[in-house]
mmCIF file of C-alpha atoms and ligand atoms in Angstrom:
data_model
loop_
_atom_site.group_PDB
_atom_site.id
_atom_site.type_symbol
_atom_site.label_atom_id
_atom_site.label_comp_id
_atom_site.label_asym_id
_atom_site.label_seq_id
_atom_site.Cartn_x
_atom_site.Cartn_y
_atom_site.Cartn_z
ATOM 1 C CA MET A 1 -105.306 -8.876 52.455
ATOM 2 C CA ARG A 2 -102.875 -6.089 53.371
ATOM 3 C CA VAL A 3 -103.923 -3.803 56.223
ATOM 4 C CA SER A 4 -102.119 -0.730 57.497
ATOM 5 C CA LEU A 5 -102.994 0.798 60.872
ATOM 6 C CA TYR A 6 -102.511 4.495 61.605
ATOM 7 C CA GLY A 7 -102.745 5.575 65.263
ATOM 8 C CA ALA A 8 -100.348 4.415 67.947
ATOM 9 C CA GLY A 9 -102.936 4.230 70.711
ATOM 10 C CA GLN A 10 -105.007 1.652 72.465
ATOM 11 C CA PHE A 11 -107.502 0.998 69.717
ATOM 12 C CA CYS A 12 -105.144 0.216 66.825
ATOM 13 C CA GLY A 13 -103.040 -1.932 69.151
ATOM 14 C CA ILE A 14 -106.006 -4.207 69.882
ATOM 15 C CA VAL A 15 -107.083 -4.352 66.229
ATOM 16 C CA ALA A 16 -103.530 -5.261 65.181
ATOM 17 C CA ALA A 17 -103.490 -8.135 67.690
ATOM 18 C CA ILE A 18 -106.833 -9.460 66.415
ATOM 19 C CA LEU A 19 -105.724 -9.270 62.787
ATOM 20 C CA ARG A 20 -102.277 -10.791 63.367
ATOM 21 C CA ALA A 21 -104.005 -13.893 64.721
ATOM 22 C CA ARG A 22 -105.957 -14.273 61.465
ATOM 23 C CA ASP A 23 -104.770 -16.191 58.418
ATOM 24 C CA GLY A 24 -104.485 -14.286 55.179
ATOM 25 C CA VAL A 25 -104.076 -10.840 56.725
ATOM 26 C CA GLU A 26 -100.766 -9.009 56.425
ATOM 27 C CA VAL A 27 -100.607 -6.281 59.075
ATOM 28 C CA SER A 28 -98.450 -3.163 58.956
ATOM 29 C CA GLY A 29 -98.333 -1.051 62.133
ATOM 30 C CA PRO A 30 -99.796 0.365 64.248
ATOM 31 C CA HIS A 31 -97.916 3.389 62.973
ATOM 32 C CA GLY A 32 -97.507 6.605 64.964
ATOM 33 C CA ARG A 33 -97.348 10.177 63.740
ATOM 34 C CA ASP A 34 -93.686 9.812 62.700
ATOM 35 C CA GLU A 35 -94.635 6.999 60.299
ATOM 36 C CA ARG A 36 -97.583 8.774 58.732
ATOM 37 C CA ASP A 37 -96.421 8.387 55.135
ATOM 38 C CA ALA A 38 -95.719 4.686 55.551
ATOM 39 C CA ALA A 39 -99.107 4.176 57.201
ATOM 40 C CA LEU A 40 -101.211 6.072 54.705
ATOM 41 C CA GLY A 41 -99.259 5.821 51.465
ATOM 42 C CA SER A 42 -98.602 2.087 51.188
ATOM 43 C CA GLY A 43 -101.595 1.314 48.967
ATOM 44 C CA ALA A 44 -102.712 -1.401 51.418
ATOM 45 C CA ASP A 45 -106.105 -2.974 50.699
ATOM 46 C CA VAL A 46 -107.420 -1.279 53.843
ATOM 47 C CA VAL A 47 -106.014 1.550 55.941
ATOM 48 C CA VAL A 48 -107.456 1.718 59.462
ATOM 49 C CA ILE A 49 -107.250 5.189 61.010
ATOM 50 C CA GLY A 50 -107.723 5.192 64.792
ATOM 51 C CA THR A 51 -106.450 8.573 65.907
ATOM 52 C CA THR A 52 -109.071 11.158 66.862
ATOM 53 C CA SER A 53 -112.842 11.599 66.965
ATOM 54 C CA PHE A 54 -113.112 14.597 64.687
ATOM 55 C CA LEU A 55 -113.736 14.750 60.955
ATOM 56 C CA ASP A 56 -111.572 17.778 60.211
ATOM 57 C CA GLN A 57 -108.593 16.061 61.887
ATOM 58 C CA VAL A 58 -108.893 12.723 60.060
ATOM 59 C CA ALA A 59 -109.895 14.176 56.678
ATOM 60 C CA PRO A 60 -106.317 14.832 55.442
ATOM 61 C CA ASP A 61 -105.330 11.288 56.477
ATOM 62 C CA ILE A 62 -108.353 9.767 54.749
ATOM 63 C CA ARG A 63 -107.606 11.805 51.623
ATOM 64 C CA ASP A 64 -103.992 10.628 51.462
ATOM 65 C CA ALA A 65 -104.937 6.973 51.982
ATOM 66 C CA VAL A 66 -107.614 7.185 49.268
ATOM 67 C CA LEU A 67 -105.161 8.883 46.897
ATOM 68 C CA ALA A 68 -102.799 5.951 47.487
ATOM 69 C CA GLY A 69 -105.600 3.585 46.397
ATOM 70 C CA SER A 70 -106.651 2.200 49.793
ATOM 71 C CA ASN A 71 -110.063 1.571 51.277
ATOM 72 C CA VAL A 72 -110.332 3.368 54.622
ATOM 73 C CA ILE A 73 -111.976 2.481 57.913
ATOM 74 C CA THR A 74 -111.781 5.152 60.581
ATOM 75 C CA THR A 75 -112.953 5.093 64.180
ATOM 76 C CA ALA A 76 -113.451 8.865 64.237
ATOM 77 C CA GLU A 77 -116.973 9.087 65.599
ATOM 78 C CA GLU A 78 -117.866 12.043 63.393
ATOM 79 C CA ALA A 79 -116.952 9.955 60.345
ATOM 80 C CA ALA A 80 -119.794 7.505 60.978
ATOM 81 C CA CYS A 81 -121.971 9.985 59.077
ATOM 82 C CA PRO A 82 -119.718 12.880 58.059
ATOM 83 C CA TRP A 83 -122.514 14.829 56.353
ATOM 84 C CA VAL A 84 -123.818 15.775 59.816
ATOM 85 C CA VAL A 85 -120.643 17.742 60.489
ATOM 86 C CA ASP A 86 -119.420 19.080 57.144
ATOM 87 C CA GLN A 87 -121.446 18.387 54.030
ATOM 88 C CA ALA A 88 -118.906 19.896 51.622
ATOM 89 C CA LEU A 89 -115.956 17.953 53.045
ATOM 90 C CA ALA A 90 -117.979 14.712 53.155
ATOM 91 C CA ASP A 91 -119.080 15.184 49.536
ATOM 92 C CA GLU A 92 -115.526 15.964 48.435
ATOM 93 C CA LEU A 93 -114.070 12.810 50.006
ATOM 94 C CA ASP A 94 -117.039 10.724 48.863
ATOM 95 C CA GLY A 95 -116.386 11.953 45.304
ATOM 96 C CA LEU A 96 -112.672 11.245 45.571
ATOM 97 C CA ALA A 97 -113.336 7.709 46.837
ATOM 98 C CA ARG A 98 -115.735 7.057 43.945
ATOM 99 C CA GLU A 99 -113.194 8.400 41.459
ATOM 100 C CA ARG A 100 -110.482 6.120 42.904
ATOM 101 C CA GLY A 101 -112.807 3.108 43.230
ATOM 102 C CA VAL A 102 -112.399 2.703 47.003
ATOM 103 C CA THR A 103 -114.658 2.794 50.061
ATOM 104 C CA ILE A 104 -114.530 4.927 53.207
ATOM 105 C CA LEU A 105 -116.357 3.801 56.353
ATOM 106 C CA GLY A 106 -116.607 5.277 59.848
ATOM 107 C CA ALA A 107 -116.985 2.257 62.120
ATOM 108 C CA GLY A 108 -116.745 1.100 65.688
ATOM 109 C CA LEU A 109 -119.051 -0.031 68.436
ATOM 110 C CA ASN A 110 -120.610 3.331 69.015
ATOM 111 C CA PRO A 111 -121.192 4.837 66.558
ATOM 112 C CA GLY A 112 -121.140 1.980 64.110
ATOM 113 C CA PHE A 113 -123.075 -0.712 65.959
ATOM 114 C CA ALA A 114 -124.917 -0.193 69.264
ATOM 115 C CA PHE A 115 -126.948 2.936 68.422
ATOM 116 C CA ASP A 116 -127.341 2.300 64.678
ATOM 117 C CA ALA A 117 -126.504 -1.032 62.973
ATOM 118 C CA LEU A 118 -128.020 -3.072 65.805
ATOM 119 C CA VAL A 119 -131.062 -0.781 65.932
ATOM 120 C CA LEU A 120 -131.644 -1.271 62.197
ATOM 121 C CA THR A 121 -131.278 -5.040 62.613
ATOM 122 C CA ALA A 122 -133.863 -5.047 65.423
ATOM 123 C CA LEU A 123 -136.216 -2.950 63.280
ATOM 124 C CA GLY A 124 -136.171 -5.758 60.728
ATOM 125 C CA ALA A 125 -138.476 -7.726 63.025
ATOM 126 C CA VAL A 126 -141.269 -5.139 63.265
ATOM 127 C CA ALA A 127 -143.859 -4.043 60.708
ATOM 128 C CA GLU A 128 -144.418 -0.561 62.170
ATOM 129 C CA PHE A 129 -143.242 1.342 65.206
ATOM 130 C CA ASP A 130 -143.758 4.626 67.017
ATOM 131 C CA ALA A 131 -140.333 5.585 68.334
ATOM 132 C CA LEU A 132 -136.950 4.287 69.465
ATOM 133 C CA HIS A 133 -135.491 4.273 72.946
ATOM 134 C CA VAL A 134 -131.882 3.117 73.115
ATOM 135 C CA GLU A 135 -129.969 3.012 76.352
ATOM 136 C CA ARG A 136 -126.367 2.096 77.072
ATOM 137 C CA VAL A 137 -124.664 1.715 80.437
ATOM 138 C CA VAL A 138 -120.948 1.572 79.673
ATOM 139 C CA ASP A 139 -117.842 0.770 81.689
ATOM 140 C CA LEU A 140 -115.380 3.569 80.866
ATOM 141 C CA SER A 141 -112.554 2.250 83.027
ATOM 142 C CA GLY A 142 -110.504 0.895 80.118
ATOM 143 C CA PHE A 143 -110.025 4.081 78.099
ATOM 144 C CA GLY A 144 -106.715 5.900 77.845
ATOM 145 C CA ARG A 145 -106.178 9.306 79.418
ATOM 146 C CA THR A 146 -106.891 11.450 76.342
ATOM 147 C CA VAL A 147 -110.194 9.752 75.574
ATOM 148 C CA SER A 148 -111.172 9.663 79.279
ATOM 149 C CA ARG A 149 -110.624 13.399 79.710
ATOM 150 C CA ARG A 150 -112.511 14.175 76.508
ATOM 151 C CA LEU A 151 -115.374 11.978 77.705
ATOM 152 C CA GLY A 152 -115.529 14.008 80.916
ATOM 153 C CA ILE A 153 -113.726 11.977 83.589
ATOM 154 C CA GLY A 154 -111.890 13.620 86.484
ATOM 155 C CA TYR A 155 -113.430 17.138 86.629
ATOM 156 C CA ASP A 156 -115.131 18.891 89.504
ATOM 157 C CA ALA A 157 -118.655 20.115 88.738
ATOM 158 C CA ALA A 158 -117.592 23.619 87.700
ATOM 159 C CA ALA A 159 -114.740 22.393 85.478
ATOM 160 C CA PHE A 160 -117.052 19.814 83.904
ATOM 161 C CA ALA A 161 -119.590 22.528 83.046
ATOM 162 C CA ALA A 162 -116.857 24.801 81.702
ATOM 163 C CA GLY A 163 -115.482 21.906 79.605
ATOM 164 C CA VAL A 164 -118.919 21.249 78.114
ATOM 165 C CA ASP A 165 -119.202 24.952 77.256
ATOM 166 C CA ASP A 166 -115.800 25.194 75.583
ATOM 167 C CA GLY A 167 -116.030 21.786 73.856
ATOM 168 C CA THR A 168 -113.200 20.011 75.693
ATOM 169 C CA VAL A 169 -115.689 17.776 77.534
ATOM 170 C CA CYS A 170 -117.823 16.006 74.942
ATOM 171 C CA GLY A 171 -119.236 12.915 76.621
ATOM 172 C CA HIS A 172 -119.870 10.238 74.054
ATOM 173 C CA ILE A 173 -119.463 11.604 70.521
ATOM 174 C CA GLY A 174 -121.579 10.247 67.686
ATOM 175 C CA PHE A 175 -125.258 10.436 68.670
ATOM 176 C CA PRO A 176 -126.220 12.716 65.746
ATOM 177 C CA GLN A 177 -124.329 10.412 63.386
ATOM 178 C CA SER A 178 -126.061 7.240 64.629
ATOM 179 C CA MET A 179 -129.483 8.884 64.572
ATOM 180 C CA ARG A 180 -128.953 10.243 61.077
ATOM 181 C CA VAL A 181 -127.785 6.816 59.810
ATOM 182 C CA VAL A 182 -130.942 5.158 61.173
ATOM 183 C CA ALA A 183 -133.254 7.952 59.999
ATOM 184 C CA HIS A 184 -131.737 8.092 56.525
ATOM 185 C CA ARG A 185 -132.140 4.347 56.090
ATOM 186 C CA LEU A 186 -135.833 4.646 57.037
ATOM 187 C CA GLY A 187 -136.447 7.735 54.907
ATOM 188 C CA VAL A 188 -137.195 9.839 58.000
ATOM 189 C CA ARG A 189 -136.186 13.489 58.226
ATOM 190 C CA ILE A 190 -135.068 14.624 61.681
ATOM 191 C CA ASP A 191 -136.330 18.150 62.394
ATOM 192 C CA ALA A 192 -134.220 18.916 65.468
ATOM 193 C CA MET A 193 -131.980 17.380 68.103
ATOM 194 C CA GLU A 194 -131.862 18.128 71.829
ATOM 195 C CA HIS A 195 -129.145 17.014 74.172
ATOM 196 C CA ASP A 196 -127.873 17.365 77.717
ATOM 197 C CA ILE A 197 -125.083 15.932 79.819
ATOM 198 C CA GLU A 198 -124.589 15.836 83.592
ATOM 199 C CA PRO A 199 -121.519 14.682 85.529
ATOM 200 C CA LEU A 200 -121.711 11.862 88.049
ATOM 201 C CA ILE A 201 -119.590 13.265 90.865
ATOM 202 C CA ALA A 202 -117.815 10.588 92.898
ATOM 203 C CA PRO A 203 -118.070 10.942 96.689
ATOM 204 C CA GLN A 204 -114.925 8.793 97.073
ATOM 205 C CA PRO A 205 -111.680 8.446 95.082
ATOM 206 C CA LEU A 206 -111.851 6.069 92.087
ATOM 207 C CA ARG A 207 -109.162 4.499 89.980
ATOM 208 C CA ALA A 208 -109.433 3.440 86.325
ATOM 209 C CA SER A 209 -106.733 2.004 84.041
ATOM 210 C CA HIS A 210 -105.301 5.372 83.042
ATOM 211 C CA VAL A 211 -106.985 8.032 85.189
ATOM 212 C CA GLU A 212 -107.470 8.725 88.836
ATOM 213 C CA VAL A 213 -110.633 10.409 90.067
ATOM 214 C CA ALA A 214 -110.504 12.334 93.336
ATOM 215 C CA ALA A 215 -113.491 12.639 95.650
ATOM 216 C CA GLY A 216 -115.665 15.460 94.299
ATOM 217 C CA GLU A 217 -114.663 14.823 90.666
ATOM 218 C CA SER A 218 -116.613 13.216 87.844
ATOM 219 C CA GLY A 219 -116.304 9.438 87.693
ATOM 220 C CA GLY A 220 -118.757 9.391 84.839
ATOM 221 C CA PHE A 221 -121.713 11.168 83.278
ATOM 222 C CA VAL A 222 -125.281 10.756 82.080
ATOM 223 C CA GLN A 223 -125.950 11.975 78.565
ATOM 224 C CA ARG A 224 -129.172 12.119 76.615
ATOM 225 C CA TYR A 225 -129.868 12.915 72.961
ATOM 226 C CA ARG A 226 -133.338 13.206 71.460
ATOM 227 C CA ALA A 227 -134.140 13.381 67.746
ATOM 228 C CA ILE A 228 -137.395 15.205 67.091
ATOM 229 C CA VAL A 229 -139.639 14.322 64.148
ATOM 230 C CA ASP A 230 -143.001 16.081 63.602
ATOM 231 C CA GLY A 231 -142.841 17.613 67.067
ATOM 232 C CA LYS A 232 -142.325 14.280 68.884
ATOM 233 C CA VAL A 233 -139.308 12.434 70.235
ATOM 234 C CA TRP A 234 -138.559 9.841 67.546
ATOM 235 C CA PHE A 235 -135.195 8.553 68.793
ATOM 236 C CA ASP A 236 -134.354 8.865 72.486
ATOM 237 C CA ALA A 237 -130.790 7.843 73.354
ATOM 238 C CA HIS A 238 -129.402 7.533 76.889
ATOM 239 C CA PHE A 239 -125.766 6.930 77.729
ATOM 240 C CA THR A 240 -124.517 6.389 81.249
ATOM 241 C CA GLY A 241 -120.750 5.974 81.357
ATOM 242 C CA HIS A 242 -118.638 5.522 84.476
ATOM 243 C CA VAL A 243 -115.186 4.257 85.437
ATOM 244 C CA ASP A 244 -116.641 2.265 88.348
ATOM 245 C CA LEU A 245 -120.229 1.313 87.550
ATOM 246 C CA ALA A 246 -120.511 -0.884 90.651
ATOM 247 C CA SER A 247 -119.896 2.178 92.840
ATOM 248 C CA ILE A 248 -123.140 3.708 91.495
ATOM 249 C CA GLY A 249 -125.051 0.418 91.610
ATOM 250 C CA LEU A 250 -125.027 -0.279 87.859
ATOM 251 C CA GLU A 251 -123.743 -2.972 85.506
ATOM 252 C CA PRO A 252 -122.900 -2.623 81.806
ATOM 253 C CA ARG A 253 -126.090 -3.008 79.796
ATOM 254 C CA ASP A 254 -127.426 -2.285 76.324
ATOM 255 C CA GLU A 255 -131.103 -1.977 75.608
ATOM 256 C CA ILE A 256 -133.023 -1.213 72.435
ATOM 257 C CA ALA A 257 -136.761 -0.697 72.943
ATOM 258 C CA ILE A 258 -138.882 -0.280 69.823
ATOM 259 C CA LEU A 259 -141.848 1.680 71.139
ATOM 260 C CA GLY A 260 -145.273 0.742 69.828
ATOM 261 C CA THR A 261 -144.153 -2.881 69.523
ATOM 262 C CA PRO A 262 -143.283 -5.601 72.034
ATOM 263 C CA VAL A 263 -139.687 -5.723 70.746
ATOM 264 C CA ARG A 264 -137.068 -4.979 73.359
ATOM 265 C CA LEU A 265 -133.498 -6.148 72.874
ATOM 266 C CA LEU A 266 -131.495 -6.449 76.080
ATOM 267 C CA LEU A 267 -127.766 -7.243 76.136
ATOM 268 C CA SER A 268 -126.511 -8.112 79.588
ATOM 269 C CA PRO A 269 -123.677 -7.612 80.242
ATOM 270 C CA GLY A 270 -123.491 -4.761 77.772
ATOM 271 C CA LEU A 271 -121.038 -4.575 74.907
ATOM 272 C CA ASN A 272 -117.462 -3.874 75.942
ATOM 273 C CA ALA A 273 -116.166 -0.565 74.604
ATOM 274 C CA GLN A 274 -112.622 -1.707 73.815
ATOM 275 C CA SER A 275 -113.033 -5.303 72.623
ATOM 276 C CA GLY A 276 -116.354 -4.555 70.919
ATOM 277 C CA SER A 277 -115.057 -1.609 68.891
ATOM 278 C CA SER A 278 -111.901 -3.413 67.868
ATOM 279 C CA ALA A 279 -113.894 -6.459 66.763
ATOM 280 C CA VAL A 280 -116.323 -4.372 64.710
ATOM 281 C CA VAL A 281 -113.424 -2.771 62.835
ATOM 282 C CA ALA A 282 -111.450 -6.014 62.394
ATOM 283 C CA ASN A 283 -114.678 -7.647 61.210
ATOM 284 C CA SER A 284 -115.333 -4.867 58.697
ATOM 285 C CA LEU A 285 -112.325 -5.455 56.426
ATOM 286 C CA ARG A 286 -114.045 -7.800 54.017
ATOM 287 C CA ARG A 287 -117.302 -5.857 53.791
ATOM 288 C CA VAL A 288 -115.387 -2.687 53.033
ATOM 289 C CA VAL A 289 -113.177 -4.287 50.376
ATOM 290 C CA GLU A 290 -116.251 -5.815 48.724
ATOM 291 C CA ALA A 291 -118.405 -2.671 48.986
ATOM 292 C CA PRO A 292 -119.173 -0.222 46.190
ATOM 293 C CA ALA A 293 -116.952 2.842 46.005
ATOM 294 C CA GLY A 294 -117.704 6.009 47.978
ATOM 295 C CA TRP A 295 -118.159 7.106 51.579
ATOM 296 C CA LEU A 296 -120.639 4.622 53.027
ATOM 297 C CA THR A 297 -122.285 4.197 56.408
ATOM 298 C CA VAL A 298 -122.969 0.953 58.247
ATOM 299 C CA ALA A 299 -126.540 1.126 56.927
ATOM 300 C CA ASP A 300 -125.199 0.572 53.405
ATOM 301 C CA LEU A 301 -123.314 -2.605 54.277
ATOM 302 C CA PRO A 302 -124.033 -6.191 55.377
ATOM 303 C CA PRO A 303 -123.270 -6.959 59.051
ATOM 304 C CA ALA A 304 -119.657 -7.123 60.208
ATOM 305 C CA THR A 305 -118.572 -10.746 60.670
ATOM 306 C CA PRO A 306 -115.442 -12.400 62.116
ATOM 307 C CA ALA A 307 -114.610 -14.184 58.845
HETATM 308 N N1 NAP B 401 -116.565 4.595 66.935
HETATM 309 C C1 NAP B 401 -116.164 3.928 68.008
HETATM 310 O O1 NAP B 401 -116.908 3.103 68.539
HETATM 311 C C2 NAP B 401 -114.774 4.124 68.560
HETATM 312 C C3 NAP B 401 -114.177 3.059 69.201
HETATM 313 C C4 NAP B 401 -112.877 3.206 69.700
HETATM 314 C C5 NAP B 401 -112.212 4.420 69.566
HETATM 315 N N2 NAP B 401 -112.858 5.450 68.946
HETATM 316 C C6 NAP B 401 -112.128 6.712 68.785
HETATM 317 O O2 NAP B 401 -110.922 6.434 68.089
HETATM 318 C C7 NAP B 401 -109.894 7.299 68.561
HETATM 319 C C8 NAP B 401 -108.687 6.470 68.996
HETATM 320 O O3 NAP B 401 -109.025 5.719 70.145
HETATM 321 P P1 NAP B 401 -107.895 5.154 71.128
HETATM 322 O O4 NAP B 401 -108.631 4.497 72.235
HETATM 323 O O5 NAP B 401 -106.869 4.411 70.388
HETATM 324 O O6 NAP B 401 -107.247 6.539 71.651
HETATM 325 P P2 NAP B 401 -105.788 6.750 72.263
HETATM 326 O O7 NAP B 401 -105.379 5.559 73.071
HETATM 327 O O8 NAP B 401 -105.815 8.097 72.891
HETATM 328 O O9 NAP B 401 -104.814 6.762 71.002
HETATM 329 C C9 NAP B 401 -104.904 7.698 69.985
HETATM 330 C C10 NAP B 401 -103.562 7.701 69.269
HETATM 331 O O10 NAP B 401 -103.683 8.480 68.081
HETATM 332 C C11 NAP B 401 -102.699 9.517 68.115
HETATM 333 N N3 NAP B 401 -103.269 10.717 67.493
HETATM 334 C C12 NAP B 401 -104.167 11.570 68.014
HETATM 335 N N4 NAP B 401 -104.458 12.517 67.112
HETATM 336 C C13 NAP B 401 -103.716 12.242 66.011
HETATM 337 C C14 NAP B 401 -103.588 12.846 64.740
HETATM 338 N N5 NAP B 401 -104.311 13.922 64.413
HETATM 339 N N6 NAP B 401 -102.741 12.294 63.856
HETATM 340 C C15 NAP B 401 -102.025 11.183 64.172
HETATM 341 N N7 NAP B 401 -102.097 10.564 65.355
HETATM 342 C C16 NAP B 401 -102.950 11.095 66.269
HETATM 343 C C17 NAP B 401 -102.329 9.727 69.556
HETATM 344 O O11 NAP B 401 -101.016 10.228 69.598
HETATM 345 P P3 NAP B 401 -100.598 11.357 70.656
HETATM 346 O O12 NAP B 401 -100.599 10.643 71.973
HETATM 347 O O13 NAP B 401 -99.282 11.771 70.155
HETATM 348 O O14 NAP B 401 -101.665 12.421 70.595
HETATM 349 C C18 NAP B 401 -102.422 8.305 70.100
HETATM 350 O O15 NAP B 401 -101.251 7.576 69.830
HETATM 351 C C19 NAP B 401 -110.506 8.123 69.706
HETATM 352 O O16 NAP B 401 -110.868 9.402 69.224
HETATM 353 C C20 NAP B 401 -111.728 7.323 70.111
HETATM 354 O O17 NAP B 401 -112.754 8.146 70.640
HETATM 355 C C21 NAP B 401 -114.094 5.317 68.438
#
């Protein structure tokens, strides 16, 4: 299988290393911006795009890779369910993929696994349920500077609030996509979504791999999204991310509670953001190549597997 990686950052570097260790996979890249045509136009079996989080920014790259006859996996969080962001653009690229006989998938750990695929898997073990409560406590210390700043690391309280207002501080991106993927699979229509985000201001300086946090700046944040169905919270998602979880008395943890049933899935330690995401994408090559054409979500596919 021929795989081309576009995005010269942390994520594609890890995926390339995983794939190079596998038999039967020919890896090209990771390619940076100056090798865009080589990355997207090679006609590889799969093009992996790990550049940004936003649909409008990856759409031209997805289009060019599809036009060259490649299946596409992108880590852009908004691409996990692009119809949430831009129905017309999602439909256009879905149509193009169908016409060219290839598949597009937005995938990663989150969205793409922790708040959606794993939730759907857990729901397989219950006959009925009332609501979902999914909580992640995530170590953010391994992210690069761009992603860390966009998440909301290293701002004083006023700058954090201003960043949330002007869209430069996003926290984790992808809650609406994960919730829509789960709801769509279950035939549920979400009426509204509510969300909030608060910084976790560090009283002492902190150091992560690529960012330094001064005392009085955000070392992390607490974020909550709620999907409302028939006037009630149907999907309640909590995300606590921090560059030094121990300093706030926490450990990485993932928990899926299916309310109205005894089912509660607890992963301890929680899934690692870097290795987990890279594995999900590396483990998605075969399911994407074998999938029907079009823009799919993880709910349309079998689980990602290492072989
Ligand atoms: N769904 C998930 O679970 C998941 C998992 C991992 C990552 N992600 C997302 O995937 C993206 C990449 O992650 P990362 O950790 O590799 O980030 P990163 O270390 O910041 O690397 C991103 C790379 O892509 C380049 N880039 C940015 N925008 C680009 C564009 N429009 N066209 C071409 N190249 C561009 C950057 O180049 P410059 O430095 O020149 O800007 C950089 O080399 C992030 O948005 C991240 O949030 C999602």
